[in-house]
Tab-separated table of C-alpha atoms and ligand atoms in Angstrom:
chain	number	residue	atom	x	y	z
W	28	MET	CA	110.496	108.891	84.868
W	29	SER	CA	108.619	106.172	86.732
W	30	LYS	CA	107.658	106.985	90.305
W	31	ARG	CA	107.176	103.347	91.205
W	32	PRO	CA	109.089	102.593	94.426
W	33	LEU	CA	112.152	100.346	94.145
W	34	LEU	CA	111.949	98.826	97.631
W	35	HIS	CA	108.279	99.043	98.544
W	36	VAL	CA	106.233	96.087	97.301
W	37	SER	CA	103.825	97.010	94.487
W	38	PRO	CA	102.029	94.860	91.896
W	39	LYS	CA	103.303	94.822	88.302
W	40	ARG	CA	99.780	95.820	87.326
W	41	GLY	CA	96.374	96.238	88.944
W	42	TRP	CA	95.397	97.138	92.456
W	43	ILE	CA	96.619	96.000	95.888
W	44	ASN	CA	95.445	96.804	99.401
W	45	ASP	CA	96.066	94.915	102.683
W	46	PRO	CA	99.108	92.686	103.154
W	47	ASN	CA	97.969	89.095	103.797
W	48	GLY	CA	99.510	85.792	104.820
W	49	PHE	CA	102.838	87.265	105.998
W	50	SER	CA	104.658	84.071	106.962
W	51	TYR	CA	107.840	82.016	106.849
W	52	ALA	CA	107.603	78.654	105.078
W	53	PHE	CA	109.817	76.337	103.035
W	54	GLY	CA	112.880	78.425	103.981
W	55	LYS	CA	111.612	81.803	102.742
W	56	PHE	CA	109.304	84.679	103.567
W	57	TYR	CA	105.866	84.802	102.000
W	58	LEU	CA	103.825	87.940	101.660
W	59	PHE	CA	100.500	88.171	99.866
W	60	ALA	CA	98.221	91.143	99.298
W	61	GLN	CA	94.616	91.880	98.455
W	62	HIS	CA	94.647	92.258	94.690
W	63	ASN	CA	92.454	93.116	91.743
W	64	PRO	CA	94.363	92.045	88.616
W	65	TYR	CA	91.811	93.575	86.233
W	66	ASP	CA	91.843	97.214	87.236
W	67	THR	CA	93.678	99.872	89.223
W	68	LYS	CA	90.765	100.076	91.641
W	69	TRP	CA	89.319	97.725	94.232
W	70	GLY	CA	87.357	94.840	92.674
W	71	PRO	CA	86.946	91.071	93.070
W	72	MET	CA	89.643	90.165	95.544
W	73	HIS	CA	92.510	87.819	94.702
W	74	TRP	CA	95.633	87.110	96.736
W	75	ILE	CA	98.795	88.100	94.886
W	76	GLN	CA	101.934	86.338	96.099
W	77	PHE	CA	105.400	87.753	96.792
W	78	GLU	CA	108.440	85.953	98.153
W	79	SER	CA	111.631	87.124	99.785
W	80	THR	CA	114.719	85.675	101.370
W	81	ASP	CA	115.759	88.849	103.207
W	82	LEU	CA	112.601	90.923	103.798
W	83	VAL	CA	113.996	93.687	101.578
W	84	VAL	CA	113.591	92.473	98.012
W	85	PHE	CA	110.287	90.726	97.279
W	86	ASN	CA	109.606	88.936	94.006
W	87	GLU	CA	106.115	88.769	92.545
W	88	LYS	CA	104.999	85.170	91.980
W	89	GLY	CA	101.524	85.523	90.531
W	90	ILE	CA	98.061	84.905	91.912
W	91	ALA	CA	97.657	82.418	94.769
W	92	LEU	CA	93.897	82.723	95.352
W	93	GLN	CA	91.046	83.885	93.173
W	94	PRO	CA	87.246	83.898	93.427
W	95	SER	CA	86.009	80.477	92.301
W	96	GLU	CA	83.676	78.784	94.791
W	97	LYS	CA	80.137	79.401	95.956
W	98	TYR	CA	81.451	80.902	99.196
W	99	ASP	CA	83.914	83.335	97.518
W	100	HIS	CA	82.738	83.724	93.906
W	101	GLU	CA	81.304	87.173	94.274
W	102	PHE	CA	83.655	89.625	96.017
W	103	GLY	CA	86.421	87.074	96.302
W	104	CYS	CA	89.071	86.217	98.860
W	105	PHE	CA	89.348	88.902	101.529
W	106	SER	CA	92.208	89.422	103.976
W	107	GLY	CA	93.696	86.715	106.137
W	108	SER	CA	96.857	85.155	107.462
W	109	ALA	CA	99.070	82.084	107.018
W	110	LEU	CA	101.170	79.565	108.895
W	111	THR	CA	102.870	76.222	108.444
W	112	PHE	CA	101.100	73.229	109.958
W	113	ASN	CA	102.236	69.624	109.431
W	114	HIS	CA	104.681	70.775	106.714
W	115	LYS	CA	101.861	72.443	104.817
W	116	HIS	CA	101.432	76.145	104.167
W	117	ILE	CA	97.906	77.066	105.190
W	118	LEU	CA	96.220	80.301	104.143
W	119	LEU	CA	93.205	81.429	106.167
W	120	TYR	CA	91.059	83.926	104.298
W	121	THR	CA	87.534	85.303	104.214
W	122	GLY	CA	85.328	84.148	101.348
W	123	VAL	CA	82.764	86.752	100.333
W	124	ALA	CA	79.573	85.883	98.456
W	125	ASP	CA	75.806	86.229	98.841
W	126	GLU	CA	76.076	88.822	101.623
W	127	LYS	CA	78.090	86.452	103.766
W	128	GLN	CA	81.674	86.595	104.929
W	129	THR	CA	82.940	83.176	106.019
W	130	GLN	CA	86.357	81.824	106.910
W	131	CYS	CA	88.105	79.467	104.520
W	132	LEU	CA	91.398	77.603	104.093
W	133	ALA	CA	93.705	77.074	101.139
W	134	ILE	CA	96.530	74.592	101.547
W	135	SER	CA	99.841	74.114	99.771
W	136	THR	CA	102.524	71.467	100.006
W	137	ASP	CA	105.078	73.397	97.958
W	138	GLY	CA	104.319	77.115	98.474
W	139	LYS	CA	103.387	77.421	94.816
W	140	LYS	CA	99.935	75.950	94.325
W	141	TYR	CA	97.205	76.614	96.892
W	142	ILE	CA	94.166	74.325	96.975
W	143	LYS	CA	90.975	75.410	98.691
W	144	SER	CA	89.826	72.992	101.397
W	145	LYS	CA	86.784	70.796	100.803
W	146	LEU	CA	85.717	71.692	104.356
W	147	ASN	CA	85.256	75.366	103.419
W	148	PRO	CA	83.880	77.448	104.911
W	149	VAL	CA	85.462	76.241	108.145
W	150	ILE	CA	83.940	79.046	110.241
W	151	SER	CA	80.547	80.384	109.225
W	152	GLU	CA	77.280	81.795	110.583
W	153	ASN	CA	76.692	78.753	112.823
W	154	ASP	CA	79.866	79.669	114.690
W	155	LEU	CA	79.040	83.350	115.053
W	156	PRO	CA	77.593	84.663	118.339
W	157	ASN	CA	74.070	85.770	117.479
W	158	ASP	CA	74.523	89.473	118.225
W	159	HIS	CA	77.110	89.700	115.402
W	160	LEU	CA	76.531	89.919	111.658
W	161	ILE	CA	77.676	87.431	109.020
W	162	LYS	CA	77.790	90.192	106.403
W	163	ASP	CA	80.831	91.734	108.159
W	164	PHE	CA	82.826	88.843	109.606
W	165	ARG	CA	86.371	88.819	108.279
W	166	ASP	CA	90.179	88.940	108.381
W	167	PRO	CA	91.170	85.762	110.297
W	168	PHE	CA	94.553	86.069	112.007
W	169	VAL	CA	96.041	82.800	113.241
W	170	PHE	CA	98.662	82.274	115.956
W	171	LYS	CA	99.889	79.378	118.076
W	172	LYS	CA	100.040	79.330	121.877
W	173	GLU	CA	101.220	76.158	123.576
W	174	ASP	CA	99.745	73.470	121.293
W	175	VAL	CA	96.598	75.337	120.402
W	176	TYR	CA	95.998	77.487	117.323
W	177	TYR	CA	93.896	80.587	117.921
W	178	VAL	CA	92.181	82.644	115.259
W	179	LEU	CA	91.086	86.254	115.743
W	180	ILE	CA	88.290	87.471	113.467
W	181	SER	CA	86.587	90.865	113.139
W	182	ALA	CA	82.797	90.987	113.287
W	183	ARG	CA	80.277	93.798	113.164
W	184	LYS	CA	77.693	93.840	115.958
W	185	GLU	CA	74.005	93.953	115.299
W	186	ASN	CA	73.614	97.189	117.206
W	187	ASN	CA	76.334	99.763	117.066
W	188	GLY	CA	79.953	98.726	116.975
W	189	SER	CA	82.104	95.709	116.363
W	190	SER	CA	84.296	93.072	118.001
W	191	ILE	CA	87.338	90.941	117.555
W	192	LEU	CA	86.270	87.353	118.252
W	193	MET	CA	88.519	84.465	119.258
W	194	TYR	CA	88.266	80.902	117.905
W	195	LYS	CA	90.543	77.919	118.462
W	196	THR	CA	91.513	74.738	116.664
W	197	LEU	CA	93.909	71.839	117.049
W	198	ASP	CA	93.652	70.370	113.559
W	199	PHE	CA	92.388	73.085	111.152
W	200	LYS	CA	89.253	71.014	110.643
W	201	THR	CA	87.130	71.841	113.658
W	202	PHE	CA	87.072	75.364	115.052
W	203	THR	CA	85.524	76.300	118.405
W	204	TYR	CA	84.319	79.748	119.410
W	205	VAL	CA	86.149	80.999	122.522
W	206	GLY	CA	84.699	84.479	123.091
W	207	VAL	CA	84.952	88.220	122.476
W	208	SER	CA	88.511	89.591	122.703
W	209	LEU	CA	87.778	93.275	122.213
W	210	SER	CA	84.717	95.376	121.444
W	211	ILE	CA	84.054	98.938	120.422
W	212	THR	CA	80.900	100.963	119.979
W	213	GLY	CA	80.267	103.609	117.347
W	214	GLU	CA	77.771	103.668	114.567
W	215	GLN	CA	79.916	103.247	111.443
W	216	GLU	CA	83.006	102.081	113.289
W	217	MET	CA	84.483	98.662	112.777
W	218	ILE	CA	87.730	97.159	114.040
W	219	GLU	CA	89.224	94.926	111.382
W	220	CYS	CA	92.455	93.172	110.394
W	221	PRO	CA	93.546	91.913	113.834
W	222	ALA	CA	97.183	90.815	114.294
W	223	VAL	CA	99.315	89.999	117.335
W	224	PHE	CA	102.854	89.412	118.493
W	225	PHE	CA	104.252	88.279	121.832
W	226	ASP	CA	107.081	90.027	123.607
W	227	ASN	CA	108.218	88.086	126.674
W	228	ASP	CA	105.116	87.957	128.863
W	229	LYS	CA	103.222	90.659	126.952
W	230	THR	CA	100.847	90.371	124.031
W	231	VAL	CA	100.528	93.227	121.555
W	232	LEU	CA	97.172	93.297	119.799
W	233	ILE	CA	97.070	95.303	116.580
W	234	TYR	CA	93.966	96.271	114.621
W	235	SER	CA	92.659	98.745	112.097
W	236	HIS	CA	89.850	101.018	113.186
W	237	GLN	CA	87.489	102.265	110.476
W	238	PHE	CA	86.127	105.766	111.088
W	239	LYS	CA	88.039	106.238	114.338
W	240	VAL	CA	86.996	109.632	115.670
W	241	PRO	CA	90.048	111.886	116.322
W	242	GLU	CA	90.569	112.625	120.016
W	243	ASN	CA	92.900	115.578	119.483
W	244	LYS	CA	94.432	117.421	116.547
W	245	TYR	CA	97.562	115.277	116.380
W	246	GLU	CA	96.256	111.703	116.412
W	247	TYR	CA	93.858	109.584	114.350
W	248	GLN	CA	93.838	112.149	111.551
W	249	ASN	CA	93.137	109.511	108.909
W	250	VAL	CA	89.551	108.567	108.250
W	251	HIS	CA	90.672	105.091	109.303
W	252	SER	CA	93.444	104.543	111.861
W	253	THR	CA	95.602	101.670	113.025
W	254	MET	CA	96.061	100.892	116.683
W	255	TYR	CA	97.896	98.701	119.142
W	256	VAL	CA	97.180	97.785	122.713
W	257	VAL	CA	99.403	95.886	125.155
W	258	GLY	CA	98.130	93.276	127.597
W	259	ASN	CA	97.255	89.596	127.536
W	260	PHE	CA	94.497	87.261	126.428
W	261	ASP	CA	92.489	85.195	128.845
W	262	TYR	CA	92.429	82.023	126.746
W	263	GLU	CA	89.396	80.647	128.649
W	264	THR	CA	87.122	83.559	127.759
W	265	GLY	CA	89.025	85.064	124.818
W	266	ALA	CA	88.989	88.492	126.529
W	267	PHE	CA	91.977	90.763	125.972
W	268	LYS	CA	92.976	92.389	129.284
W	269	SER	CA	94.818	95.545	128.334
W	270	GLU	CA	97.500	97.143	130.490
W	271	SER	CA	97.658	100.344	128.497
W	272	SER	CA	95.316	102.456	126.454
W	273	ALA	CA	95.287	101.948	122.684
W	274	ARG	CA	97.777	104.000	120.647
W	275	GLU	CA	98.080	104.839	116.999
W	276	ILE	CA	100.803	102.782	115.265
W	277	ASP	CA	101.677	105.234	112.515
W	278	ASN	CA	100.578	108.859	112.218
W	279	GLY	CA	101.147	109.143	108.475
W	280	PHE	CA	98.755	109.820	105.601
W	281	ASP	CA	99.171	106.326	104.160
W	282	PHE	CA	99.141	103.370	106.515
W	283	TYR	CA	96.457	100.740	107.064
W	284	ALA	CA	95.810	97.055	107.787
W	285	PRO	CA	99.260	96.152	109.190
W	286	GLN	CA	100.075	92.497	109.613
W	287	THR	CA	102.719	90.929	111.867
W	288	LEU	CA	105.049	87.967	111.544
W	289	THR	CA	107.299	86.380	114.133
W	290	ALA	CA	110.115	84.394	112.540
W	291	LYS	CA	113.555	83.350	113.783
W	292	GLY	CA	112.908	85.147	117.077
W	293	LYS	CA	112.135	88.526	115.463
W	294	HIS	CA	108.841	90.363	115.131
W	295	TYR	CA	108.004	92.108	111.875
W	296	LEU	CA	105.273	94.380	110.585
W	297	VAL	CA	104.181	95.443	107.121
W	298	ALA	CA	101.168	97.567	106.178
W	299	TRP	CA	99.284	98.846	103.172
W	300	GLN	CA	100.877	102.218	102.387
W	301	ASN	CA	97.719	103.900	101.191
W	302	MET	CA	94.281	104.806	102.444
W	303	TRP	CA	90.759	104.143	101.224
W	304	ASP	CA	88.915	106.623	99.013
W	305	ARG	CA	91.812	108.664	97.698
W	306	ASP	CA	92.835	109.506	94.204
W	307	TYR	CA	95.687	107.115	93.366
W	308	PRO	CA	98.070	108.958	91.020
W	309	SER	CA	100.139	105.819	90.233
W	310	ARG	CA	97.200	104.593	88.128
W	311	THR	CA	98.832	106.347	85.188
W	312	GLU	CA	101.600	103.742	85.540
W	313	GLY	CA	99.099	100.860	85.477
W	314	TYR	CA	99.039	100.032	89.169
W	315	ALA	CA	97.653	101.352	92.455
W	316	GLY	CA	98.885	100.546	95.927
W	317	ASN	CA	102.095	99.583	97.619
W	318	LEU	CA	103.121	98.210	100.987
W	319	THR	CA	105.366	99.869	103.576
W	320	LEU	CA	108.885	98.592	104.072
W	321	VAL	CA	109.008	95.661	106.466
W	322	ARG	CA	109.803	96.919	109.951
W	323	GLU	CA	111.179	95.062	112.935
W	324	LEU	CA	109.139	95.519	116.103
W	325	SER	CA	110.091	95.683	119.751
W	326	LEU	CA	108.312	96.651	122.933
W	327	LYS	CA	109.737	98.907	125.644
W	328	HIS	CA	107.655	100.000	128.629
W	329	ASN	CA	104.514	98.990	126.759
W	330	ARG	CA	105.453	101.175	123.764
W	331	LEU	CA	105.931	99.833	120.278
W	332	TYR	CA	109.242	100.663	118.550
W	333	GLN	CA	109.871	100.098	114.856
W	334	LYS	CA	113.108	99.877	112.901
W	335	PHE	CA	114.042	99.025	109.333
W	336	VAL	CA	115.394	95.529	108.818
W	337	PRO	CA	119.216	95.345	108.985
W	338	ASN	CA	119.382	93.588	105.578
W	339	LEU	CA	118.633	96.937	103.955
W	340	SER	CA	122.363	97.650	104.241
W	341	ASN	CA	123.098	94.858	101.744
W	342	TYR	CA	121.738	97.117	99.022
W	343	TYR	CA	123.692	100.301	99.758
W	344	THR	CA	125.687	101.571	96.812
W	345	LYS	CA	126.969	104.747	98.471
W	346	THR	CA	127.410	105.986	102.041
W	347	GLN	CA	128.251	109.408	103.405
W	348	ILE	CA	128.673	110.181	107.107
W	349	ILE	CA	128.884	113.551	108.807
W	350	ASN	CA	129.505	113.969	112.523
W	351	ASP	CA	129.158	116.979	114.833
W	352	ALA	CA	128.570	119.767	112.336
W	353	GLU	CA	126.776	123.137	112.372
W	354	TYR	CA	124.888	124.607	109.451
W	355	GLU	CA	122.545	127.353	108.352
W	356	VAL	CA	121.732	125.406	105.213
W	357	PHE	CA	122.946	121.943	104.392
W	358	SER	CA	122.386	119.757	101.369
W	359	VAL	CA	123.165	116.168	100.354
W	360	PRO	CA	123.240	115.714	96.578
W	361	VAL	CA	121.338	112.555	95.622
W	362	ASP	CA	120.674	110.701	92.378
W	363	LYS	CA	117.028	110.420	91.333
W	364	LYS	CA	117.450	106.894	89.956
W	365	TYR	CA	117.789	105.399	93.436
W	366	ALA	CA	116.150	105.061	96.814
W	367	HIS	CA	117.756	106.922	99.707
W	368	ARG	CA	118.112	106.471	103.427
W	369	TYR	CA	118.761	109.482	105.634
W	370	ARG	CA	119.557	108.970	109.284
W	371	LEU	CA	119.772	112.189	111.276
W	372	GLU	CA	120.565	112.650	114.918
W	373	PHE	CA	120.163	116.008	116.620
W	374	ASN	CA	121.269	116.626	120.198
W	375	ARG	CA	118.180	118.690	120.698
W	376	VAL	CA	115.034	119.458	118.746
W	377	ASN	CA	116.199	122.202	116.294
W	378	GLU	CA	113.986	124.727	114.516
W	379	ALA	CA	114.572	123.566	110.988
W	380	ILE	CA	112.934	122.554	107.767
W	381	LEU	CA	113.917	119.440	105.815
W	382	TYR	CA	113.151	119.384	102.095
W	383	PHE	CA	113.074	116.039	100.311
W	384	THR	CA	112.299	117.268	96.802
W	385	ASN	CA	113.848	120.230	95.014
W	386	ASP	CA	110.442	121.833	94.378
W	387	GLU	CA	110.265	122.044	98.221
W	388	LYS	CA	106.853	120.376	98.198
W	389	VAL	CA	107.780	117.360	100.316
W	390	SER	CA	109.090	118.572	103.660
W	391	ILE	CA	109.160	118.230	107.419
W	392	VAL	CA	109.086	121.357	109.567
W	393	ILE	CA	110.540	120.876	113.033
W	394	ASN	CA	109.148	123.212	115.651
W	395	ALA	CA	111.318	123.044	118.765
W	396	THR	CA	109.036	125.122	120.978
W	397	ALA	CA	105.873	123.214	120.244
W	398	LYS	CA	107.826	119.956	119.865
W	399	THR	CA	106.022	119.152	116.668
W	400	LEU	CA	106.941	117.770	113.278
W	401	THR	CA	104.785	118.978	110.402
W	402	PHE	CA	104.779	116.868	107.254
W	403	ASN	CA	103.913	118.503	103.945
W	404	ARG	CA	103.309	116.930	100.573
W	405	PRO	CA	101.593	117.898	97.308
W	406	ASP	CA	97.891	117.458	97.701
W	407	ILE	CA	96.224	114.077	97.264
W	408	GLN	CA	92.437	114.352	97.349
W	409	ASN	CA	89.946	112.142	99.126
W	410	THR	CA	86.906	111.232	97.072
W	411	ASP	CA	84.900	113.488	99.400
W	412	GLY	CA	87.108	116.361	98.204
W	413	SER	CA	88.970	116.836	101.484
W	414	SER	CA	92.657	117.465	101.229
W	415	THR	CA	95.457	115.422	102.699
W	416	LYS	CA	98.382	117.747	102.371
W	417	VAL	CA	99.602	118.715	105.833
W	418	ARG	CA	99.780	116.779	109.059
W	419	THR	CA	101.464	117.534	112.371
W	420	ILE	CA	102.585	115.100	115.028
W	421	LYS	CA	103.557	116.045	118.563
W	422	LEU	CA	106.502	114.590	120.436
W	423	GLU	CA	106.208	113.910	124.135
W	424	GLU	CA	107.765	116.122	126.817
W	425	ASN	CA	110.536	113.587	127.444
W	426	ASP	CA	111.646	113.662	123.788
W	427	ASP	CA	114.554	116.098	124.236
W	428	LYS	CA	116.611	114.754	121.374
W	429	LEU	CA	115.452	114.057	117.886
W	430	SER	CA	116.458	111.258	115.588
W	431	LEU	CA	114.999	110.545	112.163
W	432	ASP	CA	115.468	107.427	110.085
W	433	ILE	CA	113.955	108.029	106.676
W	434	VAL	CA	113.734	105.857	103.594
W	435	PHE	CA	112.788	107.920	100.576
W	436	ASP	CA	111.818	105.672	97.677
W	437	LYS	CA	110.604	107.488	94.537
W	438	SER	CA	107.015	108.199	95.672
W	439	ALA	CA	106.972	106.478	99.089
W	440	MET	CA	108.558	107.650	102.309
W	441	ASP	CA	108.746	105.800	105.642
W	442	VAL	CA	109.860	108.001	108.527
W	443	LEU	CA	110.812	106.530	111.905
W	444	ILE	CA	111.246	109.087	114.663
W	445	ASN	CA	113.210	108.781	117.928
W	446	ASN	CA	114.340	105.213	117.460
W	447	GLY	CA	111.021	104.237	115.964
W	448	LYS	CA	108.843	105.367	118.860
W	449	TYR	CA	106.775	107.236	116.266
W	450	SER	CA	106.363	106.451	112.621
W	451	PHE	CA	104.957	108.352	109.673
W	452	SER	CA	104.253	106.732	106.299
W	453	MET	CA	103.357	108.724	103.236
W	454	LEU	CA	103.155	108.767	99.465
W	455	PHE	CA	103.747	111.842	97.325
W	456	TYR	CA	103.716	112.571	93.631
W	457	THR	CA	105.796	115.378	92.184
W	458	ASN	CA	108.002	115.592	89.109
W	459	ALA	CA	110.751	117.223	91.144
W	460	SER	CA	114.054	115.520	91.918
W	461	PRO	CA	114.832	114.068	95.324
W	462	CYS	CA	117.236	115.883	97.634
W	463	LEU	CA	117.920	116.383	101.284
W	464	THR	CA	118.204	120.057	102.130
W	465	ILE	CA	118.001	121.273	105.706
W	466	LYS	CA	117.557	124.944	106.572
W	467	SER	CA	117.615	126.556	109.967
W	468	LEU	CA	114.424	128.433	110.749
W	469	THR	CA	116.107	130.781	113.225
W	470	ASN	CA	119.227	132.990	113.225
W	471	GLU	CA	121.087	130.169	114.894
W	472	LYS	CA	122.767	127.372	113.039
W	473	PHE	CA	121.383	123.921	113.614
W	474	LYS	CA	123.691	121.278	114.983
W	475	ILE	CA	123.836	117.772	113.575
W	476	LYS	CA	125.290	115.109	115.819
W	477	ASN	CA	125.280	112.541	113.060
W	478	LEU	CA	123.992	112.278	109.522
W	479	THR	CA	124.339	109.026	107.642
W	480	TYR	CA	123.269	108.971	104.030
W	481	ASN	CA	122.926	105.760	102.013
W	482	GLN	CA	122.029	105.360	98.391
W	483	ILE	CA	120.032	102.154	97.923
W	484	ALA	CA	119.896	100.271	94.628
W	485	PRO	CA	118.105	96.957	95.134
W	486	LYS	CA	118.007	95.898	91.481
W	487	GLU	CA	121.622	96.781	90.688
W	488	VAL	CA	122.924	95.000	93.752
W	489	ALA	CA	120.622	92.012	93.197
W	490	LYS	CA	122.037	91.615	89.649
W	491	LYS	CA	125.680	91.437	90.803
H	528	FRU	C1	90.742	96.382	105.115
H	528	FRU	C2	89.726	95.520	104.392
H	528	FRU	C3	89.564	94.189	105.085
H	528	FRU	C4	89.041	93.311	103.996
H	528	FRU	C5	89.796	93.821	102.804
H	528	FRU	C6	89.048	93.721	101.515
H	528	FRU	O1	91.409	97.295	104.309
H	528	FRU	O2	88.495	96.203	104.301
H	528	FRU	O3	88.737	94.256	106.232
H	528	FRU	O4	89.275	91.962	104.245
H	528	FRU	O5	90.119	95.164	103.080
H	528	FRU	O6	89.870	93.972	100.430
């Protein structure tokens, strides 16, 4: 049986990585992704297009951008963002050719056909501060503040480290360099794929950090991590003045290059649900790569909270609710044809193990004393041979209660913990059937305050 997720965006065939151009235009949501149509591995980059009206079901619409010009013919059209300007849908992307990464535009009047601008590249080496390198200058993220459009772009420094640079434009013809927003040092390290959203008077800056060195055994366990920092830009100098230290957005095995969208007063995030340099078992089904579910973002006390979009409930085909119960072992029977949502609320952190597949290979172990959650999955190898099978995250001292909101979708699982204060995204490949079985790990029964189970059938409901 196919392990292709039902709800998570994946290409019909070929490879995808980063989400791109997440935007609202012509009355619908647009989401693109880095795509190689010719193979199930990374190759010349195209933008594949998906559309949605509810941020749950996305329909594949074909290829929006492909390598074609002297500035993008070689490695293609790298990551970027989108917005509507003067009733036109504008894609900003990085063209890669001849050891140069330059910023380019593609414009559409109908959201179907995208035409590359004659002005391309609109930001190139002449606009780059001279201690940064044109060979690694990419991932433009555009946003509007007052009447000015700002673009954040990642750039590697000549000596050790990298920056996010700020540019501005009023007309998408002339772009002016503003300054350095953020910088890091570190030999191989590069911060890429910037994104932002604004919550009242706060700005949340999101980026992906290649080769982030782990600071402890619970965080930054991926080779590459994703981070957010809260503060504000100084729009005169470009500098980001942070009010808090950077935090990891998602502690899971598979999460990278998230992109944000603010539409109709809500903030959303979607990420690539994978990681570089892994074996990608879905290749046997003719594709590699999927995106996370879209999540709604909010900020409380400078902390990012994530939740699944409410429209998910439009696709429920079954619901089961249990309140205030005690168990030694508890099981919800589920049908393998569907996706499943499990919402669990515990009054305290119980010692328990949750199995999600009947071969017991996909599980979460809750350790009440250490206040940790340990995620297990069948092994997926890195190309360097290292294993990515077990990972533990630690709750904070003030996390007395535990709530889990889990969408289990064939081979993809998004776990939001304690109202989305923590998140954990992962893929897994096993031939076993899905289930939810919870076992106490002590002599005591575990107490469930509330368990809500939903069966989700996007295609069936969409057909009705
Ligand atoms: C991040 C990234 C981007 C780049 C794209 C290329 O995953 O390396 O920096 O634009 O992938 O596909």
